[in-house]
Short mmCIF file of C-alpha atoms and ligand atoms in Angstrom, two decimals:
data_model
loop_
_atom_site.label_atom_id
_atom_site.label_comp_id
_atom_site.label_asym_id
_atom_site.label_seq_id
_atom_site.Cartn_x
_atom_site.Cartn_y
_atom_site.Cartn_z
CA MET A 76 0.08 0.20 0.14
CA THR A 77 0.89 3.10 -1.09
CA HIS A 78 1.48 6.19 1.70
CA PHE A 79 1.15 9.40 0.29
CA LYS A 80 2.88 10.99 3.20
CA ASN A 81 3.59 15.17 3.28
CA TYR A 82 6.63 16.75 2.14
CA ILE A 83 8.77 19.04 4.23
CA GLY A 84 12.31 20.53 4.52
CA GLY A 85 13.48 17.41 2.70
CA THR A 86 11.89 14.88 4.36
CA TRP A 87 8.83 12.63 4.29
CA GLN A 88 6.56 12.90 6.60
CA SER A 89 2.85 11.47 8.57
CA GLY A 90 0.32 12.94 8.75
CA ALA A 91 -1.93 13.75 11.90
CA GLU A 92 -3.96 10.72 10.43
CA GLU A 93 -4.52 9.02 7.77
CA LEU A 94 -7.20 8.43 5.14
CA PRO A 95 -7.73 6.32 2.13
CA ASN A 96 -7.34 7.58 -1.08
CA ILE A 97 -10.64 5.53 -3.23
CA ASN A 98 -10.51 4.80 -6.94
CA PRO A 99 -14.23 6.64 -8.06
CA SER A 100 -14.39 3.66 -10.86
CA ASP A 101 -14.07 0.52 -8.25
CA THR A 102 -14.70 2.09 -4.44
CA SER A 103 -13.04 -1.64 -3.13
CA ASP A 104 -9.64 -0.36 -4.77
CA VAL A 105 -7.54 1.95 -2.14
CA VAL A 106 -5.41 3.68 -4.57
CA GLY A 107 -2.97 4.35 -0.98
CA GLN A 108 -3.15 6.12 2.25
CA ILE A 109 -3.15 10.03 2.27
CA ALA A 110 -0.90 11.19 4.93
CA MET A 111 -3.60 14.61 6.20
CA GLY A 112 -1.29 17.05 7.57
CA ASP A 113 -2.26 19.80 10.43
CA GLY A 114 -1.92 23.63 11.25
CA ALA A 115 1.95 22.20 12.83
CA ALA A 116 2.85 20.62 9.24
CA LEU A 117 2.08 23.77 7.68
CA GLU A 118 4.14 25.84 10.10
CA ALA A 119 7.34 23.58 9.64
CA ALA A 120 6.39 23.74 5.91
CA VAL A 121 6.17 27.34 5.78
CA ALA A 122 9.66 27.55 8.36
CA ALA A 123 11.55 25.23 6.02
CA ALA A 124 10.53 27.75 3.15
CA LYS A 125 11.59 30.85 4.40
CA ALA A 126 14.77 29.50 5.28
CA ALA A 127 15.58 27.95 2.11
CA ALA A 128 13.86 30.77 0.05
CA PRO A 129 16.86 33.44 0.10
CA GLY A 130 19.48 30.56 -1.27
CA TRP A 131 16.52 29.98 -4.04
CA ALA A 132 15.96 33.57 -4.87
CA HIS A 133 20.01 34.22 -6.03
CA SER A 134 20.33 30.10 -7.58
CA THR A 135 21.43 30.44 -11.42
CA PRO A 136 19.21 30.25 -14.15
CA GLN A 137 21.23 26.95 -15.20
CA GLN A 138 20.66 24.97 -11.23
CA ARG A 139 16.76 25.99 -11.85
CA PHE A 140 16.80 24.89 -15.84
CA ASP A 141 18.65 22.09 -15.41
CA ILE A 142 16.24 21.03 -11.69
CA LEU A 143 12.77 22.08 -13.83
CA ASP A 144 14.24 20.02 -17.26
CA ALA A 145 14.99 16.67 -14.68
CA VAL A 146 11.44 16.19 -13.93
CA GLY A 147 9.80 17.28 -17.01
CA SER A 148 11.62 14.42 -18.42
CA GLU A 149 10.87 12.08 -15.85
CA ILE A 150 7.15 13.12 -16.10
CA LEU A 151 6.94 12.72 -20.01
CA ALA A 152 8.83 9.17 -19.83
CA ARG A 153 7.01 7.32 -17.29
CA LYS A 154 3.64 8.76 -18.77
CA ALA A 155 1.90 5.40 -19.14
CA GLU A 156 2.51 4.88 -15.94
CA LEU A 157 1.54 8.09 -14.35
CA GLY A 158 -1.76 8.51 -16.36
CA ALA A 159 -2.46 4.87 -14.84
CA LEU A 160 -2.08 6.42 -11.52
CA LEU A 161 -4.33 9.49 -12.29
CA SER A 162 -7.04 8.16 -14.07
CA ARG A 163 -7.37 5.49 -11.06
CA GLU A 164 -7.57 8.14 -8.75
CA GLU A 165 -9.29 10.60 -10.51
CA GLY A 166 -11.35 9.00 -12.82
CA LYS A 167 -10.39 10.71 -15.85
CA THR A 168 -10.05 7.69 -18.82
CA LEU A 169 -6.68 6.32 -19.24
CA PRO A 170 -6.02 8.17 -22.57
CA GLU A 171 -7.31 11.45 -20.86
CA GLY A 172 -5.04 10.75 -17.77
CA ILE A 173 -1.99 10.59 -19.89
CA GLY A 174 -2.67 13.24 -21.76
CA GLU A 175 -2.38 14.92 -18.93
CA VAL A 176 -0.02 13.72 -17.71
CA GLY A 177 2.48 14.53 -20.97
CA ARG A 178 0.59 18.61 -20.58
CA ALA A 179 2.46 18.61 -16.92
CA GLY A 180 6.12 17.19 -18.22
CA GLN A 181 5.74 19.82 -21.05
CA LEU A 182 5.08 23.22 -18.95
CA PHE A 183 7.72 22.06 -16.50
CA LYS A 184 10.01 21.40 -19.68
CA PHE A 185 8.51 24.92 -20.72
CA PHE A 186 8.69 27.08 -17.59
CA ALA A 187 12.76 25.13 -17.52
CA GLY A 188 13.33 27.54 -20.78
CA GLU A 189 11.80 30.28 -19.20
CA THR A 190 14.72 30.77 -16.64
CA LEU A 191 16.94 31.43 -18.76
CA ARG A 192 14.56 34.16 -20.75
CA ILE A 193 13.81 36.48 -17.05
CA SER A 194 14.54 39.98 -18.04
CA GLY A 195 13.98 43.44 -17.28
CA ASP A 196 13.96 46.89 -18.64
CA VAL A 197 17.36 50.00 -19.00
CA LEU A 198 15.73 52.88 -19.90
CA ALA A 199 17.20 56.57 -19.72
CA SER A 200 16.78 58.37 -16.87
CA VAL A 201 14.40 61.90 -17.59
CA ARG A 202 17.59 63.21 -15.36
CA PRO A 203 20.98 63.74 -16.94
CA GLY A 204 23.60 60.69 -15.48
CA ILE A 205 21.63 58.31 -13.99
CA SER A 206 20.27 55.06 -15.29
CA VAL A 207 17.09 53.23 -14.51
CA GLU A 208 16.60 49.16 -14.61
CA VAL A 209 13.50 47.34 -14.01
CA THR A 210 14.33 44.16 -12.46
CA ARG A 211 11.87 41.17 -12.10
CA GLU A 212 12.38 39.12 -8.18
CA PRO A 213 10.98 36.17 -7.03
CA LEU A 214 7.84 37.05 -4.54
CA GLY A 215 9.17 34.98 -1.73
CA VAL A 216 7.51 32.11 -0.29
CA VAL A 217 4.36 31.13 -2.21
CA GLY A 218 1.03 29.00 -1.47
CA LEU A 219 -0.18 26.53 -4.17
CA ILE A 220 -3.92 25.11 -3.29
CA THR A 221 -5.12 23.09 -6.10
CA PRO A 222 -8.67 21.16 -6.63
CA TRP A 223 -9.01 17.25 -7.92
CA ASN A 224 -10.06 17.44 -11.21
CA PHE A 225 -6.70 18.28 -12.85
CA PRO A 226 -4.23 16.53 -9.99
CA MET A 227 -1.34 16.75 -12.28
CA ALA A 228 -1.52 19.45 -14.62
CA ILE A 229 -2.38 22.09 -12.68
CA PRO A 230 -0.33 21.36 -9.86
CA ALA A 231 2.76 21.27 -12.41
CA TRP A 232 1.23 24.87 -14.03
CA LYS A 233 1.75 26.80 -10.72
CA ILE A 234 5.27 24.70 -8.92
CA ALA A 235 6.79 24.87 -12.75
CA PRO A 236 6.52 28.75 -12.57
CA ALA A 237 7.07 29.45 -9.44
CA LEU A 238 10.41 27.88 -9.03
CA ALA A 239 11.85 29.14 -12.15
CA TYR A 240 11.26 32.52 -11.01
CA GLY A 241 13.01 31.55 -8.13
CA ASN A 242 10.44 31.47 -5.12
CA ALA A 243 10.30 28.96 -2.38
CA VAL A 244 6.72 26.83 -2.75
CA VAL A 245 4.27 25.42 -0.06
CA PHE A 246 1.62 23.40 -2.46
CA LYS A 247 -1.26 21.86 -1.20
CA PRO A 248 -2.78 19.78 -3.21
CA SER A 249 -6.70 18.66 -3.04
CA GLU A 250 -6.88 15.91 -0.23
CA VAL A 251 -9.43 14.17 -3.06
CA ALA A 252 -6.93 12.95 -4.84
CA PRO A 253 -3.30 13.66 -3.97
CA GLY A 254 -1.31 10.50 -4.92
CA CYS A 255 -0.04 12.29 -8.88
CA ALA A 256 1.38 15.66 -6.01
CA TRP A 257 2.97 13.07 -4.20
CA ALA A 258 4.41 11.86 -7.05
CA LEU A 259 5.58 15.11 -8.48
CA ALA A 260 6.84 16.01 -4.80
CA ASP A 261 9.09 12.81 -5.26
CA MET A 262 10.31 13.73 -8.47
CA LEU A 263 11.55 17.19 -7.39
CA ASP A 264 13.11 15.32 -4.31
CA ARG A 265 15.08 12.75 -6.15
CA ALA A 266 16.08 15.59 -9.13
CA GLY A 267 17.97 17.26 -6.48
CA LEU A 268 15.89 20.61 -5.83
CA PRO A 269 17.51 21.96 -2.63
CA ALA A 270 15.83 21.34 1.45
CA GLY A 271 13.15 23.40 1.83
CA VAL A 272 12.59 25.39 -1.64
CA PHE A 273 9.80 22.86 -2.42
CA ASN A 274 7.10 21.52 0.66
CA MET A 275 4.15 20.00 0.53
CA VAL A 276 1.45 19.48 3.23
CA ILE A 277 -2.12 17.11 2.27
CA GLY A 278 -5.00 18.46 4.45
CA LYS A 279 -8.50 19.66 4.43
CA GLY A 280 -8.72 22.68 2.93
CA SER A 281 -10.77 24.32 6.32
CA SER A 282 -7.14 23.57 8.26
CA VAL A 283 -4.21 23.61 6.31
CA GLY A 284 -5.30 25.86 3.43
CA GLU A 285 -7.08 28.56 5.88
CA ALA A 286 -3.91 28.63 7.60
CA MET A 287 -1.88 28.85 4.60
CA VAL A 288 -3.98 32.71 3.19
CA HIS A 289 -3.30 33.49 6.67
CA HIS A 290 0.13 33.11 7.29
CA PRO A 291 1.97 36.20 7.32
CA ASP A 292 5.15 34.12 5.39
CA ILE A 293 3.33 33.67 2.99
CA ALA A 294 3.42 36.30 0.09
CA GLY A 295 1.47 35.06 -2.16
CA ILE A 296 -1.61 32.76 -2.72
CA SER A 297 -2.24 31.03 -6.44
CA PHE A 298 -5.34 28.81 -5.83
CA THR A 299 -7.46 27.31 -8.38
CA GLY A 300 -11.08 25.88 -7.23
CA SER A 301 -14.84 26.96 -6.86
CA ILE A 302 -16.31 29.96 -6.28
CA ALA A 303 -17.26 29.99 -3.17
CA THR A 304 -13.83 28.89 -1.45
CA GLY A 305 -11.82 31.70 -3.53
CA LYS A 306 -13.86 34.33 -2.51
CA ARG A 307 -13.03 33.33 0.86
CA ILE A 308 -9.24 33.50 -0.05
CA ALA A 309 -9.08 36.63 -1.53
CA ALA A 310 -10.65 38.36 1.70
CA GLY A 311 -7.90 36.82 3.11
CA CYS A 312 -5.17 37.58 1.23
CA VAL A 313 -6.31 41.09 0.12
CA ALA A 314 -6.96 42.05 3.85
CA ARG A 315 -3.12 41.19 4.96
CA GLN A 316 -2.07 42.44 1.59
CA ALA A 317 -0.94 39.75 0.20
CA ARG A 318 -0.99 38.91 -3.86
CA VAL A 319 -3.19 36.76 -4.58
CA GLN A 320 -4.82 34.79 -8.36
CA LEU A 321 -7.60 33.13 -8.69
CA GLU A 322 -8.99 30.07 -10.86
CA MET A 323 -12.65 29.16 -10.53
CA GLY A 324 -15.55 27.59 -11.71
CA GLY A 325 -17.43 28.22 -15.63
CA LYS A 326 -20.58 28.21 -17.11
CA ASN A 327 -19.11 27.92 -20.37
CA PRO A 328 -20.89 28.80 -23.81
CA MET A 329 -21.12 26.90 -26.61
CA ILE A 330 -22.43 28.77 -29.70
CA VAL A 331 -24.02 26.97 -32.94
CA LEU A 332 -25.17 29.23 -35.79
CA ASP A 333 -27.43 28.27 -39.04
CA ASP A 334 -24.11 27.97 -40.80
CA ALA A 335 -22.10 25.12 -38.50
CA ASP A 336 -20.99 22.50 -39.61
CA LEU A 337 -23.55 20.16 -37.70
CA THR A 338 -20.27 17.34 -37.42
CA THR A 339 -18.05 19.85 -36.21
CA ALA A 340 -20.86 21.46 -33.73
CA VAL A 341 -21.94 18.33 -32.39
CA ASN A 342 -18.28 16.49 -31.94
CA CYS A 343 -17.23 20.48 -30.13
CA SER A 344 -20.54 19.89 -27.88
CA ALA A 345 -20.16 16.18 -27.15
CA ASN A 346 -16.50 16.98 -25.96
CA GLY A 347 -16.83 19.96 -24.42
CA ALA A 348 -19.83 19.31 -22.45
CA PHE A 349 -19.13 15.33 -21.68
CA PHE A 350 -15.75 14.28 -21.88
CA SER A 351 -13.65 14.61 -18.73
CA THR A 352 -17.02 13.26 -17.12
CA GLY A 353 -17.89 17.09 -17.59
CA GLN A 354 -15.99 17.85 -14.35
CA ARG A 355 -13.63 21.00 -16.15
CA CYS A 356 -13.96 24.24 -15.43
CA THR A 357 -13.94 24.95 -19.43
CA ALA A 358 -16.87 22.40 -19.92
CA SER A 359 -19.56 23.57 -22.28
CA SER A 360 -22.26 23.52 -20.22
CA ARG A 361 -24.72 26.58 -21.87
CA LEU A 362 -25.26 25.37 -25.82
CA ILE A 363 -26.66 28.43 -27.22
CA VAL A 364 -28.11 27.39 -30.69
CA THR A 365 -30.01 29.06 -33.44
CA GLU A 366 -33.26 28.54 -34.40
CA GLY A 367 -32.92 27.20 -38.21
CA ILE A 368 -30.43 23.75 -37.03
CA HIS A 369 -31.77 23.65 -33.11
CA ASP A 370 -33.65 20.46 -34.14
CA ARG A 371 -31.21 18.68 -36.18
CA PHE A 372 -28.42 19.70 -33.65
CA VAL A 373 -30.61 18.16 -30.23
CA ARG A 374 -30.99 14.97 -32.51
CA ALA A 375 -27.36 14.86 -33.59
CA LEU A 376 -26.45 15.37 -30.18
CA GLU A 377 -28.74 13.06 -28.29
CA GLU A 378 -27.30 10.35 -30.85
CA ASN A 379 -23.60 11.31 -30.44
CA MET A 380 -24.51 11.20 -26.36
CA LYS A 381 -26.67 7.12 -26.37
CA ALA A 382 -22.90 6.26 -27.96
CA LEU A 383 -20.82 6.81 -25.19
CA LYS A 384 -19.59 4.35 -23.63
CA VAL A 385 -19.65 5.34 -19.89
CA ASP A 386 -17.26 3.13 -17.97
CA HIS A 387 -14.31 2.17 -15.08
CA ALA A 388 -11.24 4.63 -16.28
CA LEU A 389 -9.23 2.14 -17.06
CA LYS A 390 -11.21 -0.02 -19.07
CA GLU A 391 -9.88 0.00 -22.57
CA GLY A 392 -12.53 1.93 -25.14
CA THR A 393 -14.33 3.96 -22.11
CA GLN A 394 -14.80 7.29 -23.20
CA ILE A 395 -16.49 8.91 -19.92
CA GLY A 396 -15.42 7.82 -16.66
CA PRO A 397 -16.78 7.87 -13.09
CA VAL A 398 -18.05 11.13 -11.06
CA ILE A 399 -15.13 11.75 -8.93
CA ASP A 400 -17.69 11.05 -5.74
CA GLU A 401 -21.02 10.55 -3.46
CA ARG A 402 -21.04 13.99 -3.58
CA GLN A 403 -20.67 15.12 -6.42
CA LEU A 404 -22.79 12.66 -7.83
CA GLN A 405 -25.84 13.42 -5.37
CA LYS A 406 -25.11 17.19 -6.63
CA ASN A 407 -25.35 15.92 -10.48
CA LEU A 408 -28.45 14.41 -9.81
CA PHE A 409 -29.93 16.81 -7.14
CA TYR A 410 -29.54 19.52 -10.96
CA LEU A 411 -31.73 16.77 -12.58
CA GLY A 412 -33.82 17.40 -10.16
CA VAL A 413 -33.74 21.05 -10.57
CA ALA A 414 -33.84 20.89 -13.90
CA ARG A 415 -37.30 18.76 -14.39
CA GLU A 416 -38.99 21.04 -12.16
CA GLU A 417 -37.91 24.34 -14.15
CA GLY A 418 -39.84 22.60 -17.04
CA ALA A 419 -36.26 21.56 -18.81
CA VAL A 420 -36.50 18.19 -21.15
CA VAL A 421 -34.34 15.80 -19.64
CA ARG A 422 -32.27 13.04 -21.46
CA GLY A 423 -29.85 10.43 -20.01
CA GLY A 424 -28.37 11.27 -16.76
CA GLU A 425 -29.28 7.46 -15.23
CA ILE A 426 -27.02 5.73 -12.83
CA LEU A 427 -25.18 3.33 -14.42
CA LYS A 428 -24.24 -0.24 -13.02
CA ARG A 429 -20.72 -1.61 -13.94
CA ASP A 430 -18.73 -4.56 -13.40
CA SER A 431 -16.86 -2.21 -10.64
CA ASP A 432 -18.73 -0.79 -8.00
CA GLY A 433 -18.32 3.35 -8.93
CA TYR A 434 -19.78 6.34 -9.24
CA PHE A 435 -21.07 5.79 -13.17
CA MET A 436 -23.98 8.73 -14.64
CA ALA A 437 -24.73 8.61 -18.29
CA PRO A 438 -24.40 12.11 -19.73
CA ALA A 439 -27.37 14.23 -19.49
CA LEU A 440 -28.89 16.89 -21.42
CA PHE A 441 -31.51 19.12 -20.55
CA THR A 442 -33.51 20.83 -23.70
CA GLU A 443 -36.21 23.54 -23.71
CA THR A 444 -33.81 25.59 -21.48
CA ARG A 445 -33.95 29.31 -20.49
CA ASN A 446 -30.65 31.18 -19.75
CA ASP A 447 -32.78 32.69 -16.38
CA MET A 448 -33.06 28.81 -15.27
CA ARG A 449 -30.81 27.82 -12.09
CA ILE A 450 -29.36 25.18 -14.49
CA ASN A 451 -28.25 27.99 -16.67
CA ARG A 452 -27.04 29.98 -13.69
CA GLU A 453 -25.03 27.65 -11.18
CA GLU A 454 -21.69 25.37 -12.33
CA ILE A 455 -22.88 21.94 -11.89
CA PHE A 456 -19.34 19.89 -12.70
CA GLY A 457 -20.76 16.85 -14.16
CA PRO A 458 -21.58 15.50 -17.62
CA THR A 459 -24.35 17.58 -18.66
CA ALA A 460 -25.59 20.30 -21.06
CA SER A 461 -28.60 22.59 -21.39
CA VAL A 462 -29.31 23.70 -24.57
CA ILE A 463 -31.16 27.46 -25.13
CA ARG A 464 -32.75 27.96 -27.95
CA VAL A 465 -32.14 31.46 -30.20
CA LYS A 466 -33.31 33.27 -33.24
CA ASN A 467 -29.93 34.77 -33.99
CA TYR A 468 -26.44 35.57 -34.19
CA GLU A 469 -27.18 38.94 -31.73
CA GLU A 470 -29.33 37.07 -29.40
CA ALA A 471 -26.88 34.20 -28.62
CA LEU A 472 -23.94 36.62 -28.26
CA ALA A 473 -26.04 38.14 -25.61
CA VAL A 474 -27.33 34.67 -23.88
CA ALA A 475 -23.62 33.87 -24.07
CA ASN A 476 -22.70 36.88 -21.80
CA ASP A 477 -25.22 37.26 -20.06
CA THR A 478 -23.69 34.79 -16.81
CA GLU A 479 -21.82 35.90 -14.35
CA PHE A 480 -18.55 33.59 -15.17
CA GLY A 481 -16.15 34.25 -18.05
CA LEU A 482 -13.50 31.65 -18.55
CA SER A 483 -13.95 29.80 -21.59
CA SER A 484 -16.52 30.29 -24.83
CA GLY A 485 -16.83 28.80 -28.39
CA ILE A 486 -18.45 29.27 -31.22
CA CYS A 487 -19.05 26.61 -33.92
CA THR A 488 -20.13 28.75 -37.75
CA THR A 489 -18.81 28.87 -40.83
CA SER A 490 -19.04 32.83 -40.67
CA LEU A 491 -15.86 34.43 -40.81
CA LYS A 492 -17.72 37.81 -40.18
CA TYR A 493 -19.68 36.08 -37.07
CA ALA A 494 -16.21 34.52 -36.09
CA ARG A 495 -14.68 37.11 -35.67
CA HIS A 496 -17.51 39.36 -34.19
CA PHE A 497 -17.62 36.73 -30.84
CA GLN A 498 -13.21 36.47 -30.44
CA ARG A 499 -13.64 40.63 -30.05
CA HIS A 500 -17.12 40.44 -28.30
CA ALA A 501 -17.15 37.35 -26.05
CA GLN A 502 -16.92 38.43 -21.99
CA ALA A 503 -14.65 35.44 -21.44
CA GLY A 504 -10.90 34.97 -20.97
CA MET A 505 -10.37 32.74 -23.73
CA VAL A 506 -12.64 32.14 -26.85
CA MET A 507 -12.37 29.00 -29.27
CA VAL A 508 -13.69 28.71 -33.09
CA ASN A 509 -15.12 25.67 -34.23
CA LEU A 510 -13.05 24.13 -31.44
CA PRO A 511 -14.67 22.65 -27.63
CA THR A 512 -14.25 25.07 -24.94
CA ALA A 513 -11.94 23.04 -22.88
CA GLY A 514 -8.64 21.58 -24.64
CA VAL A 515 -6.13 24.86 -24.29
CA ASP A 516 -2.05 24.91 -25.29
CA TYR A 517 0.38 25.49 -22.52
CA HIS A 518 3.08 28.49 -23.87
CA VAL A 519 -0.30 30.71 -23.77
CA PRO A 520 -1.68 32.30 -20.92
CA PHE A 521 -4.94 30.74 -19.46
CA GLY A 522 -8.35 32.19 -17.13
CA GLY A 523 -11.18 34.22 -17.44
CA ARG A 524 -12.97 37.29 -16.76
CA LYS A 525 -15.82 37.96 -14.60
CA GLY A 526 -16.71 35.89 -11.90
CA SER A 527 -14.14 32.96 -13.19
CA SER A 528 -11.46 34.48 -11.97
CA TYR A 529 -9.48 37.08 -10.07
CA GLY A 530 -5.46 38.48 -10.83
CA THR A 531 -3.32 38.17 -13.13
CA ARG A 532 -2.96 35.19 -16.04
CA GLU A 533 -1.56 31.34 -15.19
CA GLN A 534 0.98 30.26 -17.60
CA GLY A 535 3.15 31.22 -20.66
CA LYS A 536 4.97 34.35 -20.12
CA TYR A 537 2.49 35.70 -18.67
CA ALA A 538 3.18 33.40 -15.37
CA ALA A 539 5.65 35.81 -14.65
CA GLU A 540 3.51 38.36 -13.65
CA PHE A 541 2.21 36.54 -10.43
CA TYR A 542 5.18 34.91 -9.52
CA THR A 543 7.65 37.98 -9.63
CA ILE A 544 7.99 41.21 -8.07
CA VAL A 545 9.32 44.28 -9.94
CA LYS A 546 11.80 46.95 -9.02
CA THR A 547 12.74 49.58 -10.18
CA ALA A 548 16.66 50.90 -9.00
CA TYR A 549 17.90 54.38 -10.50
CA VAL A 550 21.56 54.48 -10.71
CA ALA A 551 24.16 57.85 -10.62
CA GLY A 552 27.07 57.88 -12.29
P1 NAD B 75 -12.65 23.36 -3.71
O1 NAD B 75 -12.85 25.44 -3.93
O2 NAD B 75 -13.54 22.91 -3.27
O3 NAD B 75 -11.48 23.28 -3.69
C1 NAD B 75 -9.96 23.99 -4.16
C2 NAD B 75 -8.69 23.36 -3.41
O4 NAD B 75 -9.31 24.18 -2.06
C3 NAD B 75 -8.73 22.36 -2.32
O5 NAD B 75 -7.05 21.86 -2.10
C4 NAD B 75 -9.24 22.73 -1.07
O6 NAD B 75 -9.00 21.87 0.00
C5 NAD B 75 -8.90 23.79 -1.10
N1 NAD B 75 -9.87 24.76 0.12
C6 NAD B 75 -10.70 24.38 0.24
N2 NAD B 75 -11.24 25.42 1.50
C7 NAD B 75 -10.53 26.26 1.58
C8 NAD B 75 -10.38 27.12 2.41
N3 NAD B 75 -11.33 27.65 3.21
N4 NAD B 75 -9.28 28.18 2.14
C9 NAD B 75 -8.33 27.30 1.20
N5 NAD B 75 -8.16 26.18 0.50
C10 NAD B 75 -9.26 25.71 0.91
O7 NAD B 75 -12.55 23.02 -5.37
P2 NAD B 75 -12.26 21.49 -6.08
O8 NAD B 75 -14.60 21.03 -5.72
O9 NAD B 75 -11.40 20.81 -5.53
O10 NAD B 75 -12.08 21.59 -7.75
C11 NAD B 75 -13.59 22.10 -8.15
C12 NAD B 75 -13.68 23.50 -8.69
O11 NAD B 75 -12.99 23.80 -9.14
C13 NAD B 75 -14.71 23.81 -9.70
O12 NAD B 75 -15.59 24.43 -9.55
C14 NAD B 75 -13.83 24.26 -11.11
O13 NAD B 75 -15.05 24.72 -12.41
C15 NAD B 75 -12.80 24.55 -10.56
N6 NAD B 75 -11.32 24.55 -11.31
C16 NAD B 75 -11.20 25.92 -11.99
C17 NAD B 75 -10.13 25.54 -12.77
C18 NAD B 75 -9.42 27.21 -13.67
O14 NAD B 75 -8.80 26.78 -14.12
N7 NAD B 75 -10.57 28.00 -13.33
C19 NAD B 75 -9.81 24.10 -13.13
C20 NAD B 75 -10.12 23.60 -12.08
C21 NAD B 75 -10.78 23.76 -12.13
#
């Protein structure tokens, strides 16, 4: 049995208590025992990071490059094995799990390269005989808090830039799926990172997470998770003037216009709504369809949806894995009830029996819905999508933007005019044309607007905005 321990000051440590990490495809399968950290573990991790921070801040780019590059290489070399661990603990299909691990490897490689490109500005002063230099310095100790739904990629896209720009790290993965985080910590340890530069405390948000937010020695928190948690974290950080970056939920629109290629529109919608069991912040949960194509689109999407194979995440041919746990399954079923009460037509959504005892649910499609229904306002985070019928592009755009969220948005059309107009007027951080709302590159910024995000962007060279602080130096002579 693997013990997913905490990693503090370069040593592996047991938790105050142990909890089982359960496979959502087969609840009799215990992936490992989770060492649940507490306030004392967090204190020790922050102290270790604080002690190690100055040394790491002044390490050479080459030192940082070598370590991040080595971790990236190991992740890529072990893609199949780590992908299986990810699918076993989180429930996305094996190809999706391997894909996510590959992404994590590429992220480490990308930020290894960024260590060599940290730059600043040299300007002439407005005063004679003075030069002005603008440089970037690490923040110091940063706190990273991540969710369960991308247990490898999200930790990677926070840890790699944090280290690349010279910060010491205290990392709290989700206690729901911490096996991949543990594997990452193991690789960082063996890659030769000095003790204390990277620390991991697995634990509950209400104890370890809260303590991180309020800790005076943590200079900034980068958080990905739900809106409710994000708002709490922002309030705590702002109160003590700590830097904060939040990536949260979505209610992402996918517009389908009359002139869309039907196959493209159905594939983008099915992928965006149901793949990864709909447990993606970028999932297409509102399908906004103009009336000329509406009935054909619904018929084709329903056919596509019914053919999707829902089963054990590690079984060959599975297209949709299980829901993460009983709580999320009950939440999905609750929203199916809400959809019926609100007058939507509900297709699919049945609880499924498979060979193993897991949280299997058929994808669900809600039709005849309005944008003001709860199912179209609140994030469900399951394999569900609503269809909203609209008259034309103008109404589609207005409905797409009528939401408190603004992470990703998509349009399926063969019209350049509408595609370009949507690109400019969608109130979202990311726009997809004839592509699913989910699925992004690793070298460009990721993030949203309105209620979905707060603070600077993650990934690509834009990550430097969060993980560094600017200094302006004036030198005479
Ligand atoms: P969550 O908010 O419940 O938990 C996220 C993390 O915050 C966990 O590590 C948790 O332990 C911790 N936490 C909980 N309470 C805390 C507190 N009071 N103080 C500090 N930390 C606390 O979210 P989840 O259920 O793990 O993840 C699903 C959510 O994440 C969805 O809303 C989804 O949209 C969002 N998400 C967003 C993105 C994005 O980039 N926008 C990506 C993936 C997931």
